[in-house]
CSV table of C-alpha atoms in Angstrom, one decimal:
chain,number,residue,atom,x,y,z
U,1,UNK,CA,66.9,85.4,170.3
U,2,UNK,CA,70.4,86.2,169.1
U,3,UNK,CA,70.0,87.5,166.2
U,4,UNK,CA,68.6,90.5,167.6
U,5,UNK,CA,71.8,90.6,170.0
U,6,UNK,CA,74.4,91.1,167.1
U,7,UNK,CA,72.2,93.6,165.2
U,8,UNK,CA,72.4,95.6,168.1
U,9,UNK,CA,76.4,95.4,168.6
U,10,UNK,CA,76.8,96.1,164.8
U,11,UNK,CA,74.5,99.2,165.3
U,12,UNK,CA,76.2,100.5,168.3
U,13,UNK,CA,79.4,99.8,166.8
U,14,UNK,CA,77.9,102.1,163.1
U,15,UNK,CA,77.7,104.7,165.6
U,16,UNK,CA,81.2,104.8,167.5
U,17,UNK,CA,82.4,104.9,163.9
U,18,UNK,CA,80.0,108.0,162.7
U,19,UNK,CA,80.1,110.0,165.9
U,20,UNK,CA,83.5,109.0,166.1
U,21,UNK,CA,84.5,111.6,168.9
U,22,UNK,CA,84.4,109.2,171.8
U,23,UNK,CA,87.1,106.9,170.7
U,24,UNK,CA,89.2,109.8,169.8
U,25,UNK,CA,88.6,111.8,173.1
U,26,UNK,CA,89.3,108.5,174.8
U,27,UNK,CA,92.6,108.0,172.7
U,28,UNK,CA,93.8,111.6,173.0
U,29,UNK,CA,92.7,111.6,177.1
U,30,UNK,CA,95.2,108.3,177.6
U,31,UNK,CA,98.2,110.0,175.7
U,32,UNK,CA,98.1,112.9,177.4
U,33,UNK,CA,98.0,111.5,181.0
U,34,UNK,CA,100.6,108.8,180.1
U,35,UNK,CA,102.7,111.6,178.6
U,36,UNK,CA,102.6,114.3,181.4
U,37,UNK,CA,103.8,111.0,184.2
U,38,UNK,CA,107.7,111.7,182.8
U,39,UNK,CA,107.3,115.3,182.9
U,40,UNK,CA,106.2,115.2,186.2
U,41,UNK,CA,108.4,113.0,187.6
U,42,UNK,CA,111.9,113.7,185.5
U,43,UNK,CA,113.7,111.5,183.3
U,44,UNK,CA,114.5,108.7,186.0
U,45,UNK,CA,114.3,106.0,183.5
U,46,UNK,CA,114.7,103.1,185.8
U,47,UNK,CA,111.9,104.6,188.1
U,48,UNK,CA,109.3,105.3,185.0
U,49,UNK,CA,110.1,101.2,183.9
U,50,UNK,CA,109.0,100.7,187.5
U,51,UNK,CA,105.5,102.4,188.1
U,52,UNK,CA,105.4,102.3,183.5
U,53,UNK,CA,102.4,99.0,184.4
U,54,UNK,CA,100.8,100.9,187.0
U,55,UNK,CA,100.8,104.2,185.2
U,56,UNK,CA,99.5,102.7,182.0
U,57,UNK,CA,96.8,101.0,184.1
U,58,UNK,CA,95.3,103.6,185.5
U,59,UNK,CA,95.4,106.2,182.4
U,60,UNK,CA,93.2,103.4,180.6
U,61,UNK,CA,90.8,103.3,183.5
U,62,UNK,CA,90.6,106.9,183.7
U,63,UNK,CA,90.2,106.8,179.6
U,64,UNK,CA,87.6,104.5,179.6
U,65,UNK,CA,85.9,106.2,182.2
U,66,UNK,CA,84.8,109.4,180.1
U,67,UNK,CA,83.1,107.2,177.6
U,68,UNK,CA,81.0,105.2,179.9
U,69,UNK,CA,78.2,107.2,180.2
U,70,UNK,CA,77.8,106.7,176.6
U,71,UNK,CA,76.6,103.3,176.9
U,72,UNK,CA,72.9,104.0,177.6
U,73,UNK,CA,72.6,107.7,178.0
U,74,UNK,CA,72.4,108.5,174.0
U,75,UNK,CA,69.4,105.5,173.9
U,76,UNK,CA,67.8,106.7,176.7
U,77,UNK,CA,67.6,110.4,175.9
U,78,UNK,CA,66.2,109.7,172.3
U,79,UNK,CA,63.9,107.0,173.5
U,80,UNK,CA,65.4,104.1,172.2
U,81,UNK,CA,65.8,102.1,175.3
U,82,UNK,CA,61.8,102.2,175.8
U,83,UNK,CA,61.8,100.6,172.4
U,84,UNK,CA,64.0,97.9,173.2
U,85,UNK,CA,63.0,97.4,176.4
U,86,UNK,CA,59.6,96.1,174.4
U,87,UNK,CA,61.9,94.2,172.1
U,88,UNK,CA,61.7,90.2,172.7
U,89,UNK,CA,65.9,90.8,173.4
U,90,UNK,CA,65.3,90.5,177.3
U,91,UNK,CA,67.0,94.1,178.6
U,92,UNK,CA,70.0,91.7,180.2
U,93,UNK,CA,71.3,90.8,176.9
U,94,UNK,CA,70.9,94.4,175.6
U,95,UNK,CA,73.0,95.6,178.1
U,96,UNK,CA,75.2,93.2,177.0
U,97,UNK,CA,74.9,93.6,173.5
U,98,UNK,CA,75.9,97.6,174.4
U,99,UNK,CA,78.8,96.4,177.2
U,100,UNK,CA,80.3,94.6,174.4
U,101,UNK,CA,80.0,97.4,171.5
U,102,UNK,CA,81.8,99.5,174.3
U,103,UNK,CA,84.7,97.5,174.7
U,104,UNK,CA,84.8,96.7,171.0
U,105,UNK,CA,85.1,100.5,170.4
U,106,UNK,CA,86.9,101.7,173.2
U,107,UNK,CA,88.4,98.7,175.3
U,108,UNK,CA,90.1,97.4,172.4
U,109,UNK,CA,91.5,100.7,170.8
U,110,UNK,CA,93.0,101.9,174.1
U,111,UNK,CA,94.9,98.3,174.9
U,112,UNK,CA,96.3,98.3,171.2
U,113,UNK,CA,97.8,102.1,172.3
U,114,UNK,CA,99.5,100.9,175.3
U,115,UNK,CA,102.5,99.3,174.0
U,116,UNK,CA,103.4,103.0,171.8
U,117,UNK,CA,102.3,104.8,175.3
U,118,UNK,CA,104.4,102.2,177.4
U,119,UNK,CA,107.5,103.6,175.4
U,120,UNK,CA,107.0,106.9,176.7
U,121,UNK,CA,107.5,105.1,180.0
U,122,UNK,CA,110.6,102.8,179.1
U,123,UNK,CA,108.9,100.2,179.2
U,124,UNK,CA,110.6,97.2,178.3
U,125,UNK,CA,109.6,96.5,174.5
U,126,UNK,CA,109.7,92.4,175.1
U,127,UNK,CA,106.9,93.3,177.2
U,128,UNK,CA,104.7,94.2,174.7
U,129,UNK,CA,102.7,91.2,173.7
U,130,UNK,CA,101.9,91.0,177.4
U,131,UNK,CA,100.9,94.5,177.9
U,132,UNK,CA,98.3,93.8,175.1
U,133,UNK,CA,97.3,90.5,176.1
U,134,UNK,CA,96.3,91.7,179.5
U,135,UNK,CA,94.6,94.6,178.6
U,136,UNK,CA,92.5,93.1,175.9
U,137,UNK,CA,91.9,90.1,178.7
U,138,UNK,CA,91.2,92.8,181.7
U,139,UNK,CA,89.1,95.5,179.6
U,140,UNK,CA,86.3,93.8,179.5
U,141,UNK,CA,85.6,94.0,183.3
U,142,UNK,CA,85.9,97.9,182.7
U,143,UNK,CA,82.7,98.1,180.2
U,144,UNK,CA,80.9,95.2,181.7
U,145,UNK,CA,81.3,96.5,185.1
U,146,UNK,CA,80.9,100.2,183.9
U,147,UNK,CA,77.8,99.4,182.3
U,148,UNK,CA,76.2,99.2,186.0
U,149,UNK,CA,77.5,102.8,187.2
U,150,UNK,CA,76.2,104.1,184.0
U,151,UNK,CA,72.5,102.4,184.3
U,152,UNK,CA,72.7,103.6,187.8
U,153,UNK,CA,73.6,107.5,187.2
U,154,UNK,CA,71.2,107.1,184.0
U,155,UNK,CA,68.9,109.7,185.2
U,156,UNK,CA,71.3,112.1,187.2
U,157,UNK,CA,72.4,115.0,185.3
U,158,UNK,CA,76.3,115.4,185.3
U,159,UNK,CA,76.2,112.1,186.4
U,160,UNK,CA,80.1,111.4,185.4
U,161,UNK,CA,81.6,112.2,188.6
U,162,UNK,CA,78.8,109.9,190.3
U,163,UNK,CA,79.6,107.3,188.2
U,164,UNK,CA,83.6,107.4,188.5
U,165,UNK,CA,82.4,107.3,192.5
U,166,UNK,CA,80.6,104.3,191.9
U,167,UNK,CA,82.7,102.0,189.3
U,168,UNK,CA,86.2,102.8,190.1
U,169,UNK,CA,86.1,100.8,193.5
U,170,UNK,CA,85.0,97.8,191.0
U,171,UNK,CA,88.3,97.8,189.4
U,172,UNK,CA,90.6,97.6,191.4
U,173,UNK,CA,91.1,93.6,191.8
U,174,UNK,CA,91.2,94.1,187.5
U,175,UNK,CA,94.2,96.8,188.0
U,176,UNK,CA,95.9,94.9,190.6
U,177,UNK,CA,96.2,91.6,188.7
U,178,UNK,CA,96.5,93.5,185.4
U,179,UNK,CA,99.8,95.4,186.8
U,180,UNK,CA,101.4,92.4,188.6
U,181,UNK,CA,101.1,90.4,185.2
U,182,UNK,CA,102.6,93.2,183.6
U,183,UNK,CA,105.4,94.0,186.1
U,184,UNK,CA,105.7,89.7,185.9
U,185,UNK,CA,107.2,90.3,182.3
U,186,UNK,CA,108.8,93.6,182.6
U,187,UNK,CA,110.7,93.1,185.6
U,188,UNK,CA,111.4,89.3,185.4
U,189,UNK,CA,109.3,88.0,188.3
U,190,UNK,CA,107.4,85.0,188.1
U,191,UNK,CA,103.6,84.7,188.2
U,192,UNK,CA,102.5,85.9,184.7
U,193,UNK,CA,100.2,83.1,184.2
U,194,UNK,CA,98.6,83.4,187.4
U,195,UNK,CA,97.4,86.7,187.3
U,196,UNK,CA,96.4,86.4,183.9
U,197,UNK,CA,94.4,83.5,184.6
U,198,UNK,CA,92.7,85.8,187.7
U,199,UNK,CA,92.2,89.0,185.1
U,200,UNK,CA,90.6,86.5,182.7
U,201,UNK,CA,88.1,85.3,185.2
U,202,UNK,CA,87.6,88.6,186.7
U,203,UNK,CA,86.6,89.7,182.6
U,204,UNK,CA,84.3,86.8,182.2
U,205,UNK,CA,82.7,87.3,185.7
U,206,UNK,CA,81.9,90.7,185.0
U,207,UNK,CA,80.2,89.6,181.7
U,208,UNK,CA,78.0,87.6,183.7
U,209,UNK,CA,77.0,89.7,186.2
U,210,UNK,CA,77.3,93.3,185.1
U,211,UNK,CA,74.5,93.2,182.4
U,212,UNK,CA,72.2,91.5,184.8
U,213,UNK,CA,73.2,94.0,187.3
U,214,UNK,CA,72.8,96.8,184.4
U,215,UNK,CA,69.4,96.0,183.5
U,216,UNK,CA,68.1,95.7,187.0
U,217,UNK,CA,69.1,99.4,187.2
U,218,UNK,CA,67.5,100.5,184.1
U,219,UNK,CA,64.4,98.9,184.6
U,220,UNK,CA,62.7,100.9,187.6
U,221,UNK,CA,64.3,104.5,185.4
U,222,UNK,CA,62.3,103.5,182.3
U,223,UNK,CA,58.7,104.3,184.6
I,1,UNK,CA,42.5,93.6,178.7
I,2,UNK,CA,43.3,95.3,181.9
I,3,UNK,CA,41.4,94.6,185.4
I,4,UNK,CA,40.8,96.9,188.5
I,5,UNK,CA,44.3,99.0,187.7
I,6,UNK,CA,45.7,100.9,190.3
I,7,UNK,CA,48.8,102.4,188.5
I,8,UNK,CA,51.2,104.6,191.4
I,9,UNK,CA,54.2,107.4,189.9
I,10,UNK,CA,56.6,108.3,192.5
I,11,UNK,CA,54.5,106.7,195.2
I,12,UNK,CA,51.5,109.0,194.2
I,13,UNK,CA,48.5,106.9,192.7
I,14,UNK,CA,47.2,108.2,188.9
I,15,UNK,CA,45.2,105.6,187.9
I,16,UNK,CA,43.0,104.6,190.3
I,17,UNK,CA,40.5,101.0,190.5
I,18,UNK,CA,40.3,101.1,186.3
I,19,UNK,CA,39.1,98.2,184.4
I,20,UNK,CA,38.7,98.1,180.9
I,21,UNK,CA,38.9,95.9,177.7
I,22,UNK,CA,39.5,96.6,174.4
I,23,UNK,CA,38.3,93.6,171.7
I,24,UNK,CA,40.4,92.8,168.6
I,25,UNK,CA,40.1,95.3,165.8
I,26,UNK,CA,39.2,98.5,168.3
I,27,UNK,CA,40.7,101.1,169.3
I,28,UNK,CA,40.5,102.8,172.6
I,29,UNK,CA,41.1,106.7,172.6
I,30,UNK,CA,42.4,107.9,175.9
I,31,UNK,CA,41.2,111.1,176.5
I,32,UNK,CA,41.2,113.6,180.3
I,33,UNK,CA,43.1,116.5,181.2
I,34,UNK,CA,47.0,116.4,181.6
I,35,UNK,CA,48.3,114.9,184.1
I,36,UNK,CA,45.3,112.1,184.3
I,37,UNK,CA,47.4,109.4,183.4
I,38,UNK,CA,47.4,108.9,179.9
I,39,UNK,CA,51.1,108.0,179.5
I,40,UNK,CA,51.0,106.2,183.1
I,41,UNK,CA,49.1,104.1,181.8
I,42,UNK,CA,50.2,103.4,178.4
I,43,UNK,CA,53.6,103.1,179.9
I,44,UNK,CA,51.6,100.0,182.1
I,45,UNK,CA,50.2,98.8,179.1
I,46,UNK,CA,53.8,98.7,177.3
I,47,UNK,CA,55.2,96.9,181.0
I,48,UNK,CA,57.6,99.9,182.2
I,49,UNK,CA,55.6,100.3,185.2
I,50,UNK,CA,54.4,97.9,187.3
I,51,UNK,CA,51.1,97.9,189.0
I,52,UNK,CA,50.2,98.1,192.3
I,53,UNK,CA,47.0,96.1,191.7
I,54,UNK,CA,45.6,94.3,189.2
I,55,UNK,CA,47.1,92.8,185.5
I,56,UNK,CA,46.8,93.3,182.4
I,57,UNK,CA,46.3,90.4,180.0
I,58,UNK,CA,46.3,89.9,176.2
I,59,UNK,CA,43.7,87.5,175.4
I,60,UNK,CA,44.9,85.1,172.5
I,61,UNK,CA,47.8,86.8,172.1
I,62,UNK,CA,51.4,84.1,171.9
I,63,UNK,CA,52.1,82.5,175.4
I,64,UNK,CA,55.5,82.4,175.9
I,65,UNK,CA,56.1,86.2,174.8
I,66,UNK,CA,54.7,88.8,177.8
I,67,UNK,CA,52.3,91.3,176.3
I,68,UNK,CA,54.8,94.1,176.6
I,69,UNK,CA,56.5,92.0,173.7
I,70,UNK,CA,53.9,91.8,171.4
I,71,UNK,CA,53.1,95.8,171.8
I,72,UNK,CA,54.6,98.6,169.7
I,73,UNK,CA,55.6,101.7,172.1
I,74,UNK,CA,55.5,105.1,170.6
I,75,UNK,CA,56.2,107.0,173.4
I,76,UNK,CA,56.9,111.4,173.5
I,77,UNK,CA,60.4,110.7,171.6
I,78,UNK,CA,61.3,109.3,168.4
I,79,UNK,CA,63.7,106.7,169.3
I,80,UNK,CA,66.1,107.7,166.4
I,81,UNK,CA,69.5,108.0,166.2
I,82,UNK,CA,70.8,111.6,164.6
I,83,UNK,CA,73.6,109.9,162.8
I,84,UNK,CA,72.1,107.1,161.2
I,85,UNK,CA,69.8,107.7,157.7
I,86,UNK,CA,66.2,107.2,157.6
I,87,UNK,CA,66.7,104.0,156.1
I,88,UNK,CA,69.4,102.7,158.5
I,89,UNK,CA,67.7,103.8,161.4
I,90,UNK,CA,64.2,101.7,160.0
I,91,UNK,CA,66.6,98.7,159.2
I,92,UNK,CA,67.7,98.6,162.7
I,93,UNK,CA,64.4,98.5,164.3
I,94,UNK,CA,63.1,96.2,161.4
I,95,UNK,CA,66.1,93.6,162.2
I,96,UNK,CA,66.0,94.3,166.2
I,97,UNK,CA,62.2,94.1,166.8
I,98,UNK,CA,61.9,90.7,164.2
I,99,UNK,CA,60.3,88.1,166.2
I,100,UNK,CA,62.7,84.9,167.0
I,101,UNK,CA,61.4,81.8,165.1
I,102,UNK,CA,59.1,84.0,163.3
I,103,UNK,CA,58.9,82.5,159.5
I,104,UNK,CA,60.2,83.8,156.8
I,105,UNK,CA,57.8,86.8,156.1
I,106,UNK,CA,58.3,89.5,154.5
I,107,UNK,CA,61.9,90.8,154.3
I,108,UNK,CA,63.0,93.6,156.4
I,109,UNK,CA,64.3,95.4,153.7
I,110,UNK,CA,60.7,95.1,151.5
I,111,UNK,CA,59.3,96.2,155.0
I,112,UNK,CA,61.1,99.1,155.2
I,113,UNK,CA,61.0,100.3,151.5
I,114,UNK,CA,57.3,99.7,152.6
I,115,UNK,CA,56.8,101.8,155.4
I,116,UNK,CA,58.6,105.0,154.2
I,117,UNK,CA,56.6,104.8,150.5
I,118,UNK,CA,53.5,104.8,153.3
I,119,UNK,CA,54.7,107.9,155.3
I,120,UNK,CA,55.9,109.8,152.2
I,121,UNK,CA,59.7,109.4,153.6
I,122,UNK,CA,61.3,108.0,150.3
I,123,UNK,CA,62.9,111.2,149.3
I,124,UNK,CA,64.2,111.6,152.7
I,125,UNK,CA,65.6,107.8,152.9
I,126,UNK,CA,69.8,109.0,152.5
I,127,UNK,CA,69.3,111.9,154.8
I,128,UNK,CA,70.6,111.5,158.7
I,129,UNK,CA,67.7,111.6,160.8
I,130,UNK,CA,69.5,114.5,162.6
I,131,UNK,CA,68.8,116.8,160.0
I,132,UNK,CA,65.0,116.0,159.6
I,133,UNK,CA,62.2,118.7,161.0
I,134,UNK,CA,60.0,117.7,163.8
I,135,UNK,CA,57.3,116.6,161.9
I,136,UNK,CA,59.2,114.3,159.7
I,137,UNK,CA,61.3,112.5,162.5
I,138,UNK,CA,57.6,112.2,164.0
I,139,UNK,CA,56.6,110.2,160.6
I,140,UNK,CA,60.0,108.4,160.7
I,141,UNK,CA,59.0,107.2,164.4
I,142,UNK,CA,55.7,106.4,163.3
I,143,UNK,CA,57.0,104.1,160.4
I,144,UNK,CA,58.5,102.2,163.3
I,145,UNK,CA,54.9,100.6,163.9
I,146,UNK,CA,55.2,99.2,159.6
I,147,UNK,CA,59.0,97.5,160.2
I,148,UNK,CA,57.9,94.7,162.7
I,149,UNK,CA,54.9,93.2,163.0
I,150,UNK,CA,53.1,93.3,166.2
I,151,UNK,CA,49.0,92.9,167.1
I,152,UNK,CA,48.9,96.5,169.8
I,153,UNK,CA,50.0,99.6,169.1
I,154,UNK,CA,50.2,102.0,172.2
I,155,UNK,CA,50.5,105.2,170.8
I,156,UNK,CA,51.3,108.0,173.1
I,157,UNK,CA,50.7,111.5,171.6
I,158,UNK,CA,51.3,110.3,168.4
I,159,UNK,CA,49.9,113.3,166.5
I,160,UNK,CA,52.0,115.8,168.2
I,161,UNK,CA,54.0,118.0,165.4
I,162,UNK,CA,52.2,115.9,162.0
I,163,UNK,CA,50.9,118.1,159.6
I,164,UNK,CA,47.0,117.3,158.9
I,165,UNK,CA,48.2,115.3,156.4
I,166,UNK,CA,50.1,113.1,158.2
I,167,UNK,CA,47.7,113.2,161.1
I,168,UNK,CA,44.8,111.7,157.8
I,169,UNK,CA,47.8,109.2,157.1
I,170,UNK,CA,48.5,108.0,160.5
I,171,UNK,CA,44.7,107.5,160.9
I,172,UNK,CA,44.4,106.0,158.1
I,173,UNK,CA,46.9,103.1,159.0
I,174,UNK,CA,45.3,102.8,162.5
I,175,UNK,CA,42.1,102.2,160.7
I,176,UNK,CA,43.7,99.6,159.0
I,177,UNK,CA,45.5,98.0,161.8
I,178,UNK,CA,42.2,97.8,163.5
I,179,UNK,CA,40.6,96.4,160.4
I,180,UNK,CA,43.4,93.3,160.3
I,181,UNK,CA,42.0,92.2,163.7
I,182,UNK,CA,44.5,95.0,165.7
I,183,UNK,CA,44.2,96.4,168.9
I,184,UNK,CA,45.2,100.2,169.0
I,185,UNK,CA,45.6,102.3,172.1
I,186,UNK,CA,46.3,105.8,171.6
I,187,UNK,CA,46.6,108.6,174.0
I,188,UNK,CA,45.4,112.1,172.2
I,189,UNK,CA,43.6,115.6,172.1
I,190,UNK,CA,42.7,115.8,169.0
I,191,UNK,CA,40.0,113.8,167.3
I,192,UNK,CA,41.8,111.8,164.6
I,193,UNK,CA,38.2,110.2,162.8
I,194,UNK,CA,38.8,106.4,163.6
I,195,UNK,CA,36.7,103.4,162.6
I,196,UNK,CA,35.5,101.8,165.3
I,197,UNK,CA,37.1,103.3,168.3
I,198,UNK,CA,36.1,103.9,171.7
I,199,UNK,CA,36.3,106.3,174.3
I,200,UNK,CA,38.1,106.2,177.7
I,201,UNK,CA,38.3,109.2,179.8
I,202,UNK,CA,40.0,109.4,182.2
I,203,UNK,CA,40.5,112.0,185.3
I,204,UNK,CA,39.3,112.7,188.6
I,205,UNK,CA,36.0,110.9,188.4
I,206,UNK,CA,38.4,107.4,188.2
I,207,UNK,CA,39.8,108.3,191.5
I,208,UNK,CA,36.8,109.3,193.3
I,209,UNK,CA,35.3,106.3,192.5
């Protein structure tokens, strides 16, 4: 049964690559919002170290947002979900297959940008294996989780704003662990491990339950 | 195959009390005015729609795979992707539709270079599917059914935008999917000359019944 699983992530992941305008749009959507905050809020550098976690959070939720949709929409409009929904690859694990290729392609990209972004914040650089380690361990709640709000607005046209309504609530135990383990490093309080550990579980979590969730949605939209 | 079927779309019933069976090596033509619940039912028959009443069962078919599994869907799109070639996009669906714990076989590749020589798609093989014509990303669709093997074929429409070429060649592999012991159930208004192939209409006499 698995085999089927990985040639789906390698396909999706062919076409992040050839169409690759999401990543980029994702990319370019988290440098600008990181890069307006000190603009906004004036060169206060011990402030920007402050809220830099919280800031960089955020941005990478809102980034990740805008690719989302992506994860069944393009299948569903060409017809390939029907297909695969006939496939012996119950629909579960192809909504996994998909959550995963999402994170792969976008997750992944946008936690490797943080550290450069964080700069931009004075954020402290010692901070940066951390920064990355916690939003490679918490990004995989986003597309896991996301993957629901986009099999739920599958069928509603403009369905973005819906779907920012419907997922962003989900995140936030992600983004308040992710920033405390952040802030933990940054600003020399202790607890690091501990909300690590709690992102980690909320990640592996959402891989359980989002693509179940996920496919329970698609199913009654594929009448 | 299917027994007393009463098939509902957005709480409205289509298909009404139907029973019907289709034997190995047939092929059932579903024929009746739009909207009479062609693609309802072939939909049913592929397991997106539940029914109300009644089941459908594959006789013989393998026990621990749902009949939806061992059906190939051709619905009203292609279920190609733009950017991928023709030949990537039949690899994918030859690797992703490959039965677990099926033997050996045939090779996906050999499949593939199989089904496009049989729907005249070789030249075409480098090109991104995006950049085909209608009727061509119809054949590439259609090649789908050669990649994986699979004893139904529900084929919805399937001759909309083929040349009568195409629309000989297509019949021409029905025939000889119904010949290797294969069911086929195709929804269509034209009359595409099959070997042993039956009949079902349906519309409004179904429901009144």
């Amino acid at each position: 049964m698995m085999p089927g699983f990985w040639v789906l992530v390698r396909r999706d992941l062919q076409l992040a690559v050839r169409e690759g305008g999401a990543i980029g749009t994702a990319l370019g959507f988290y440098l600008i919002v990181v890069a307006l905050m000190p603009l906004g809020l004036g060169p206060d550098l011990s402030l920007l170290s402050r809220i830099a976690a919280g800031v960089l959070w955020i941005a990478l939720l809102l980034a990740a947002l805008l690719s989302l949709p992506r994860i069944f929409e393009a299948d569903y409009e060409d017809g390939a979900l029907e297909v695969m929904a006939t496939a012996d690859l119950p629909l579960e694990l192809v909504a996994a297959a998909k959550s995963l290729a999402h994170w792969i392609s976008t997750g992944i990209p946008l936690a490797l940008m943080a550290p450069a972004l964080g700069i931009l914040l004075n954020l402290d650089i010692g901070s940066t294996p951390a920064l990355i380690g916690t939003m490679v361990a918490g990004t995989p709640a986003i597309s896991f989780l996301g993957a629901i709000g986009a099999a739920l607005t599958l069928k509603a046209r403009r369905g973005g704003l819906l779907l920012a309504l419907l997922v962003l609530p989900l995140y936030v135990p992600t983004l308040i662990f992710g920033i405390t383990a952040i802030n933990a490093v940054a600003l020399g309080s202790d607890g690091f491990w501990q909300s690590f550990a709690m992102l980690v579980a909320l990640s592996m979590g959402a891989t359980v339950l989002g693509p179940v969730a996920a496919a329970a949605a698609v199913r009654p939209q594929l009448q | 195959m299917a027994d007393t079927l009463i098939l509902a779309r957005g709480g409205r019933t289509v298909v009404d009390r139907l029973s019907f069976t289709v034997d190995a090596g047939h092929a059932l033509v579903l024929s009746g005015a739009n909207g009479a619940g062609k693609t309802t039912l072939i939909r049913a028959l592929a397991g997106f729609l539940l029914p109300v009443e009644g089941q459908i069962v594959l006789e013989g078919g393998s026990a621990d795979r749902t009949p939806a599994e061992q059906c190939h869907f051709v619905g009203h799109q292609n279920g190609m992707k733009s950017s991928l070639t023709v030949e990537e996009n039949l690899l994918f669906w030859a690797d992703f539709l490959r039965a677990p714990g099926a033997g050996p076989g045939v090779e996906p590749p050999k499949r593939v270079a199989d089904a496009l020589t049989r729907f005249d798609l070789e030249p075409l093989s480098d090109i991104p599917a995006g950049y085909l014509s209608a009727g061509q990303k119809r054949r590439l669709g259609l090649a789908r059914l050669l990649v994986a093997e699979r004893p139904v074929w529900l084929l919805d429409e399937p001759t909309v935008s083929l040349d009568t070429r195409s629309a000989g060649l297509l019949a021409a592999l029905v025939n000889a999917h119904t010949a290797a012991g294969g069911i086929v159930v195709a929804a269509t208004h034209l009359d595409l000359g099959l070997d042993r192939a039956d009949e079902l209409r349906l519309g409004p006499r179904e429901v009144a019944a």
